[in-house]
Amino acid sequence: MRLPPLPTITEIIKLYRLSAKAQLSQNFLLDMNLTDKMVRCAGDLSDKFACEVGCGPGSLTRSILHAGVKQVVGVEKDHRFIPSLELLANASNGRFIVKHDDILKFDIEAAFPLVQKRAWEDDSQLCLIGNLPFNVSIPLLLQWLRAMPIRHGPFSFGRSTMTLTFQKEVAERITAPPNHSQRSRLSVMVQHLCDVKWVFDLPSSVFVPRPKVNAAVLHFVPLVVPVLDVPFDILEIVVKSVFNFRRKIISKGARLLFPESPDLVSNLFSMSDINPQLRAQQLTLEQWGRLCTAYAQLRKDLM
Ligand code: SAM
């Protein structure tokens, strides 16, 4: 599965004068040991297809190809990288396709006509990989979380896994258990839908140019059955409101759920049997589930 001789990534950067652009969060991983390590975390790729977010100069793309993937589609927004990525595509014998597009608008389902649509219980043939641009990481993760329960986009093929980089502080917010200082709406929404693992740290020194913050690689496997039996839009609105005043008791944020009828806040807590004096970080997933069920019921009664 080796690629034919190609200029090195450092030569590509010089050849095409590819300086990093801050507004596209361009912090490159040029050490192929690290990109290989990241790809190993995605599991055995020999029978898989991959969608890579933001290929940049292409080091992670090369590692994905070396891992023997059937095909990788790389989505890159910055046109300056396209010629060098096309060079790689031409050398890949059809295994790498580059798309000049914005990942937040890109139609992943249409980009993989060869990927089988598998039952949700089975492993998906598609995996999502990316050294994510930091400014896109949270909107993209939320978009993919919303797509999961309705089996849209990458999840139309089944339980596609995700191996992605995040700023370390965001990675902490995603993985934090209840009572952790970083517990957030992201922890609740992700852990409701996925088994998420912190795979390794990426100190700022490994990126070129060096960003101000450290990063980490996370691996997500969508759960066969989500933890809570509640619609995702209800969970999203409840966690957003209740986490709005992180340091205050949860009844303060819960008022945002009933702007027209604030007296319903006490019903919400009595129906869900949750102490309104708690802080949002303290709630377990099971308690979030009870809050959501009570909220959905109260909303229905209001209609
Ligand atoms: N994968 C390369 C690496 O590891 O060296 C580059 C990673 S760099 C952190 C993020 C890449 O995503 C950049 O190449 C940037 O141009 C690209 N990018 C930024 N926003 C994007 C978007 N909305 N859609 C697709 N690519 C984007």
Short mmCIF file of C-alpha atoms and ligand atoms in Angstrom, two decimals:
data_model
loop_
_atom_site.label_atom_id
_atom_site.label_comp_id
_atom_site.label_asym_id
_atom_site.label_seq_id
_atom_site.Cartn_x
_atom_site.Cartn_y
_atom_site.Cartn_z
CA MET A 1 0.00 0.00 0.00
CA ARG A 2 3.05 2.33 -0.24
CA LEU A 3 2.60 5.43 -2.35
CA PRO A 4 5.00 6.12 -5.24
CA PRO A 5 7.81 8.62 -4.45
CA LEU A 6 6.36 12.05 -3.73
CA PRO A 7 7.87 15.29 -2.44
CA THR A 8 8.00 15.28 1.37
CA ILE A 9 5.42 17.36 3.25
CA THR A 10 8.11 19.93 4.09
CA GLU A 11 9.04 20.15 0.38
CA ILE A 12 5.32 20.51 -0.51
CA ILE A 13 4.99 23.43 1.91
CA LYS A 14 8.04 25.16 0.38
CA LEU A 15 7.15 24.29 -3.21
CA TYR A 16 3.62 25.68 -2.99
CA ARG A 17 4.52 28.47 -0.49
CA LEU A 18 1.91 27.20 1.98
CA SER A 19 2.11 29.50 4.97
CA ALA A 20 -0.51 28.86 7.67
CA LYS A 21 -3.60 31.09 7.81
CA ALA A 22 -4.79 31.85 11.34
CA GLN A 23 -8.44 32.39 10.35
CA LEU A 24 -8.64 28.81 9.05
CA SER A 25 -7.03 27.46 12.27
CA GLN A 26 -4.13 26.03 10.33
CA ASN A 27 -1.78 24.22 12.70
CA PHE A 28 -0.14 21.40 10.82
CA LEU A 29 1.00 18.02 12.10
CA LEU A 30 4.12 17.35 10.08
CA ASP A 31 5.51 14.44 12.13
CA MET A 32 4.32 11.29 10.38
CA ASN A 33 4.93 9.25 13.57
CA LEU A 34 2.16 11.26 15.17
CA THR A 35 -0.20 11.11 12.20
CA ASP A 36 0.43 7.32 11.97
CA LYS A 37 -0.34 7.05 15.70
CA MET A 38 -3.58 8.98 15.25
CA VAL A 39 -4.62 6.71 12.38
CA ARG A 40 -3.87 3.58 14.44
CA CYS A 41 -6.38 4.89 17.00
CA ALA A 42 -9.05 4.75 14.31
CA GLY A 43 -8.65 0.93 14.28
CA ASP A 44 -8.08 -1.46 11.38
CA LEU A 45 -8.80 0.56 8.24
CA SER A 46 -8.14 -2.18 5.68
CA ASP A 47 -11.83 -2.70 4.95
CA LYS A 48 -12.83 0.93 5.51
CA PHE A 49 -13.46 4.21 3.80
CA ALA A 50 -12.44 7.47 5.46
CA CYS A 51 -13.58 11.06 5.30
CA GLU A 52 -10.77 13.40 6.33
CA VAL A 53 -11.60 16.91 7.50
CA GLY A 54 -9.08 19.56 6.41
CA CYS A 55 -6.16 17.75 4.71
CA GLY A 56 -3.86 20.82 4.62
CA PRO A 57 -0.47 19.75 3.23
CA GLY A 58 -1.53 16.09 3.53
CA SER A 59 0.51 14.34 6.24
CA LEU A 60 -2.49 12.75 7.95
CA THR A 61 -3.90 11.88 4.51
CA ARG A 62 -0.71 9.98 3.70
CA SER A 63 -0.90 8.10 7.00
CA ILE A 64 -4.51 7.12 6.28
CA LEU A 65 -3.48 5.83 2.84
CA HIS A 66 -0.51 3.92 4.30
CA ALA A 67 -2.92 2.23 6.74
CA GLY A 68 -4.48 0.50 3.73
CA VAL A 69 -7.86 2.24 3.66
CA LYS A 70 -10.00 1.40 0.61
CA GLN A 71 -10.58 5.07 -0.16
CA VAL A 72 -10.25 8.43 1.56
CA VAL A 73 -12.20 11.53 0.59
CA GLY A 74 -10.47 14.65 1.91
CA VAL A 75 -12.42 17.89 2.31
CA GLU A 76 -10.27 21.03 2.29
CA LYS A 77 -11.57 24.59 2.28
CA ASP A 78 -8.35 26.42 1.43
CA HIS A 79 -7.75 26.39 -2.34
CA ARG A 80 -3.97 26.81 -1.87
CA PHE A 81 -3.69 23.15 -0.77
CA ILE A 82 -5.66 21.70 -3.67
CA PRO A 83 -2.84 21.42 -6.28
CA SER A 84 -0.52 19.51 -3.92
CA LEU A 85 -3.42 17.31 -2.75
CA GLU A 86 -4.23 16.58 -6.39
CA LEU A 87 -0.63 15.44 -6.81
CA LEU A 88 -1.24 12.96 -3.99
CA ALA A 89 -4.60 11.95 -5.50
CA ASN A 90 -2.92 11.22 -8.86
CA ALA A 91 -0.34 9.03 -7.14
CA SER A 92 -2.93 7.14 -5.09
CA ASN A 93 -4.43 4.96 -7.79
CA GLY A 94 -7.95 6.25 -7.11
CA ARG A 95 -7.72 5.71 -3.36
CA PHE A 96 -7.63 9.45 -2.52
CA ILE A 97 -10.19 11.95 -3.74
CA VAL A 98 -9.83 15.61 -2.81
CA LYS A 99 -12.83 17.90 -2.54
CA HIS A 100 -12.43 21.66 -2.35
CA ASP A 101 -15.30 22.38 0.01
CA ASP A 102 -16.42 23.45 3.48
CA ILE A 103 -16.93 20.42 5.73
CA LEU A 104 -19.92 22.11 7.42
CA LYS A 105 -21.74 22.15 4.06
CA PHE A 106 -20.27 19.04 2.46
CA ASP A 107 -22.64 16.18 1.58
CA ILE A 108 -20.80 13.15 3.04
CA GLU A 109 -23.54 10.70 2.12
CA ALA A 110 -23.27 11.57 -1.59
CA ALA A 111 -19.45 11.42 -1.51
CA PHE A 112 -19.29 7.70 -0.71
CA PRO A 113 -21.40 5.79 -3.26
CA LEU A 114 -19.33 2.62 -2.67
CA VAL A 115 -19.89 2.47 1.09
CA GLN A 116 -22.47 -0.10 2.18
CA LYS A 117 -25.45 1.07 4.25
CA ARG A 118 -25.26 -1.19 7.26
CA ALA A 119 -27.63 -1.91 10.12
CA TRP A 120 -27.10 0.38 13.09
CA GLU A 121 -26.03 -2.57 15.25
CA ASP A 122 -23.17 -3.46 12.85
CA ASP A 123 -19.88 -1.61 12.36
CA SER A 124 -19.99 1.12 9.73
CA GLN A 125 -17.51 0.94 6.82
CA LEU A 126 -16.94 4.68 7.10
CA CYS A 127 -14.76 6.49 9.60
CA LEU A 128 -14.31 10.21 10.12
CA ILE A 129 -10.81 11.48 10.81
CA GLY A 130 -9.33 14.91 11.15
CA ASN A 131 -6.85 17.20 12.76
CA LEU A 132 -9.73 19.62 13.07
CA PRO A 133 -9.48 23.33 12.54
CA PHE A 134 -10.16 24.55 16.08
CA ASN A 135 -12.75 27.12 15.00
CA VAL A 136 -14.82 24.41 13.29
CA SER A 137 -14.49 21.61 15.84
CA ILE A 138 -17.50 22.39 18.08
CA PRO A 139 -20.01 23.32 15.30
CA LEU A 140 -18.93 20.20 13.37
CA LEU A 141 -19.23 17.92 16.39
CA LEU A 142 -22.71 19.33 17.16
CA GLN A 143 -23.75 18.86 13.53
CA TRP A 144 -22.62 15.23 13.62
CA LEU A 145 -24.27 14.60 17.00
CA ARG A 146 -27.57 15.91 15.62
CA ALA A 147 -27.17 13.66 12.56
CA MET A 148 -26.56 10.51 14.64
CA PRO A 149 -30.05 9.75 16.03
CA ILE A 150 -31.69 10.50 12.67
CA ARG A 151 -29.04 8.47 10.76
CA HIS A 152 -28.14 11.34 8.44
CA GLY A 153 -24.90 12.25 6.66
CA PRO A 154 -21.99 10.06 7.84
CA PHE A 155 -24.42 8.05 10.00
CA SER A 156 -26.58 7.04 7.05
CA PHE A 157 -23.95 4.27 6.62
CA GLY A 158 -24.28 3.06 10.22
CA ARG A 159 -22.29 3.79 13.37
CA SER A 160 -19.36 5.61 11.76
CA THR A 161 -16.54 6.21 14.23
CA MET A 162 -14.78 9.55 14.65
CA THR A 163 -11.10 10.12 15.47
CA LEU A 164 -10.64 13.83 15.91
CA THR A 165 -8.37 16.42 17.51
CA PHE A 166 -9.68 19.12 19.83
CA GLN A 167 -8.16 21.87 21.91
CA LYS A 168 -7.31 20.20 25.21
CA GLU A 169 -9.82 22.33 27.13
CA VAL A 170 -12.61 21.32 24.70
CA ALA A 171 -11.53 17.66 24.92
CA GLU A 172 -11.88 17.93 28.71
CA ARG A 173 -15.35 19.39 28.35
CA ILE A 174 -16.36 16.53 26.04
CA THR A 175 -15.08 13.72 28.27
CA ALA A 176 -15.76 15.14 31.77
CA PRO A 177 -17.83 12.89 34.10
CA PRO A 178 -20.47 14.32 36.49
CA ASN A 179 -18.99 16.48 39.28
CA HIS A 180 -15.92 17.32 37.19
CA SER A 181 -15.18 21.04 36.94
CA GLN A 182 -15.23 20.81 33.12
CA ARG A 183 -18.61 19.00 32.94
CA SER A 184 -20.56 20.88 30.25
CA ARG A 185 -23.39 20.62 27.75
CA LEU A 186 -20.92 18.94 25.36
CA SER A 187 -20.17 16.18 27.93
CA VAL A 188 -23.86 15.44 28.32
CA MET A 189 -24.74 15.45 24.63
CA VAL A 190 -21.69 13.41 23.56
CA GLN A 191 -21.89 10.84 26.36
CA HIS A 192 -25.61 10.33 25.72
CA LEU A 193 -24.85 9.23 22.13
CA CYS A 194 -21.26 7.93 22.09
CA ASP A 195 -18.63 5.97 23.87
CA VAL A 196 -15.83 8.57 23.87
CA LYS A 197 -12.18 7.87 24.73
CA TRP A 198 -9.29 10.25 25.28
CA VAL A 199 -6.58 8.60 23.18
CA PHE A 200 -3.54 10.83 23.55
CA ASP A 201 -2.34 14.35 24.20
CA LEU A 202 -0.89 16.56 21.49
CA PRO A 203 1.24 19.26 23.15
CA SER A 204 1.27 22.58 21.29
CA SER A 205 4.96 21.97 20.42
CA VAL A 206 4.06 19.25 17.87
CA PHE A 207 2.13 21.65 15.62
CA VAL A 208 3.57 23.98 12.98
CA PRO A 209 3.04 26.86 13.60
CA ARG A 210 2.78 26.30 17.34
CA PRO A 211 -0.70 27.26 18.64
CA LYS A 212 -1.22 28.91 22.05
CA VAL A 213 -2.98 25.83 23.47
CA ASN A 214 -2.42 22.08 23.77
CA ALA A 215 -4.65 19.56 22.01
CA ALA A 216 -5.79 15.96 22.36
CA VAL A 217 -7.07 13.17 20.13
CA LEU A 218 -10.48 11.71 20.99
CA HIS A 219 -12.08 8.57 19.55
CA PHE A 220 -15.88 8.33 19.43
CA VAL A 221 -17.98 5.22 18.79
CA PRO A 222 -21.74 5.89 18.46
CA LEU A 223 -23.73 3.78 20.92
CA VAL A 224 -26.14 1.17 19.56
CA VAL A 225 -28.75 2.52 21.98
CA PRO A 226 -28.38 6.10 23.27
CA VAL A 227 -28.26 6.35 27.05
CA LEU A 228 -31.41 8.48 27.35
CA ASP A 229 -34.80 7.87 25.84
CA VAL A 230 -35.36 11.53 24.87
CA PRO A 231 -35.39 13.41 21.55
CA PHE A 232 -32.06 15.10 20.86
CA ASP A 233 -33.60 18.56 20.31
CA ILE A 234 -35.19 18.42 23.77
CA LEU A 235 -31.88 17.40 25.38
CA GLU A 236 -30.09 20.16 23.49
CA ILE A 237 -32.43 22.92 24.70
CA VAL A 238 -32.51 21.63 28.30
CA VAL A 239 -28.71 21.35 28.68
CA LYS A 240 -28.15 24.68 26.93
CA SER A 241 -30.54 26.52 29.28
CA VAL A 242 -29.54 24.78 32.50
CA PHE A 243 -25.79 25.17 31.83
CA ASN A 244 -26.30 28.83 30.96
CA PHE A 245 -25.42 29.91 34.50
CA ARG A 246 -22.76 27.31 35.30
CA ARG A 247 -21.97 28.48 38.80
CA LYS A 248 -25.56 29.10 39.88
CA ILE A 249 -28.15 26.60 41.04
CA ILE A 250 -29.96 24.83 38.21
CA SER A 251 -33.33 26.47 38.85
CA LYS A 252 -31.88 29.76 37.52
CA GLY A 253 -31.01 28.34 34.08
CA ALA A 254 -34.22 26.29 34.02
CA ARG A 255 -36.21 29.55 34.02
CA LEU A 256 -35.00 30.09 30.45
CA LEU A 257 -37.04 27.03 29.47
CA PHE A 258 -40.31 28.74 30.43
CA PRO A 259 -39.97 32.43 29.52
CA GLU A 260 -43.78 32.86 29.43
CA SER A 261 -44.65 30.83 32.54
CA PRO A 262 -41.83 30.94 35.14
CA ASP A 263 -44.01 29.21 37.77
CA LEU A 264 -43.61 25.96 35.80
CA VAL A 265 -39.97 25.76 36.92
CA SER A 266 -40.98 24.30 40.29
CA ASN A 267 -43.19 21.72 38.47
CA LEU A 268 -40.18 20.74 36.38
CA PHE A 269 -38.16 19.87 39.50
CA SER A 270 -41.00 18.18 41.36
CA MET A 271 -41.96 16.06 38.33
CA SER A 272 -38.35 15.01 37.73
CA ASP A 273 -37.61 14.60 41.46
CA ILE A 274 -34.42 16.64 41.18
CA ASN A 275 -33.13 19.07 43.77
CA PRO A 276 -33.28 22.57 42.18
CA GLN A 277 -30.36 23.67 44.38
CA LEU A 278 -27.86 21.45 42.53
CA ARG A 279 -25.30 22.83 40.04
CA ALA A 280 -25.48 21.66 36.42
CA GLN A 281 -22.09 19.89 36.65
CA GLN A 282 -23.45 17.61 39.37
CA LEU A 283 -26.25 16.04 37.34
CA THR A 284 -25.82 12.49 36.04
CA LEU A 285 -27.05 11.47 32.59
CA GLU A 286 -29.96 9.69 34.23
CA GLN A 287 -30.98 12.93 35.98
CA TRP A 288 -30.72 14.87 32.70
CA GLY A 289 -33.03 12.25 31.21
CA ARG A 290 -35.61 12.85 33.96
CA LEU A 291 -35.41 16.63 33.50
CA CYS A 292 -35.93 16.25 29.75
CA THR A 293 -38.91 13.93 30.16
CA ALA A 294 -40.54 16.37 32.59
CA TYR A 295 -39.79 19.32 30.30
CA ALA A 296 -41.26 17.54 27.25
CA GLN A 297 -44.40 16.73 29.25
CA LEU A 298 -44.82 20.33 30.50
CA ARG A 299 -44.31 21.69 27.00
CA LYS A 300 -46.94 19.33 25.66
CA ASP A 301 -49.37 20.48 28.38
CA LEU A 302 -48.75 24.12 27.41
CA MET A 303 -49.83 23.50 23.79
N1 SAM B 1 -4.62 17.77 8.30
C1 SAM B 1 -3.58 18.76 8.24
C2 SAM B 1 -2.52 18.45 9.27
O1 SAM B 1 -2.81 17.69 10.19
O2 SAM B 1 -1.41 18.98 9.14
C3 SAM B 1 -4.11 20.18 8.46
C4 SAM B 1 -4.82 20.41 9.77
S1 SAM B 1 -5.21 22.10 10.09
C5 SAM B 1 -5.42 22.08 11.84
C6 SAM B 1 -6.93 22.26 9.62
C7 SAM B 1 -7.17 22.23 8.12
O3 SAM B 1 -8.57 22.36 7.92
C8 SAM B 1 -6.51 23.35 7.35
O4 SAM B 1 -5.90 22.83 6.20
C9 SAM B 1 -7.67 24.29 6.97
O5 SAM B 1 -7.49 24.97 5.74
C10 SAM B 1 -8.81 23.31 6.87
N2 SAM B 1 -10.14 23.90 7.12
C11 SAM B 1 -10.46 24.96 7.91
N3 SAM B 1 -11.79 25.15 7.93
C12 SAM B 1 -12.32 24.19 7.13
C13 SAM B 1 -13.65 23.86 6.72
N4 SAM B 1 -14.71 24.56 7.16
N5 SAM B 1 -13.84 22.82 5.88
C14 SAM B 1 -12.79 22.09 5.42
N6 SAM B 1 -11.51 22.36 5.77
C15 SAM B 1 -11.27 23.39 6.60
#
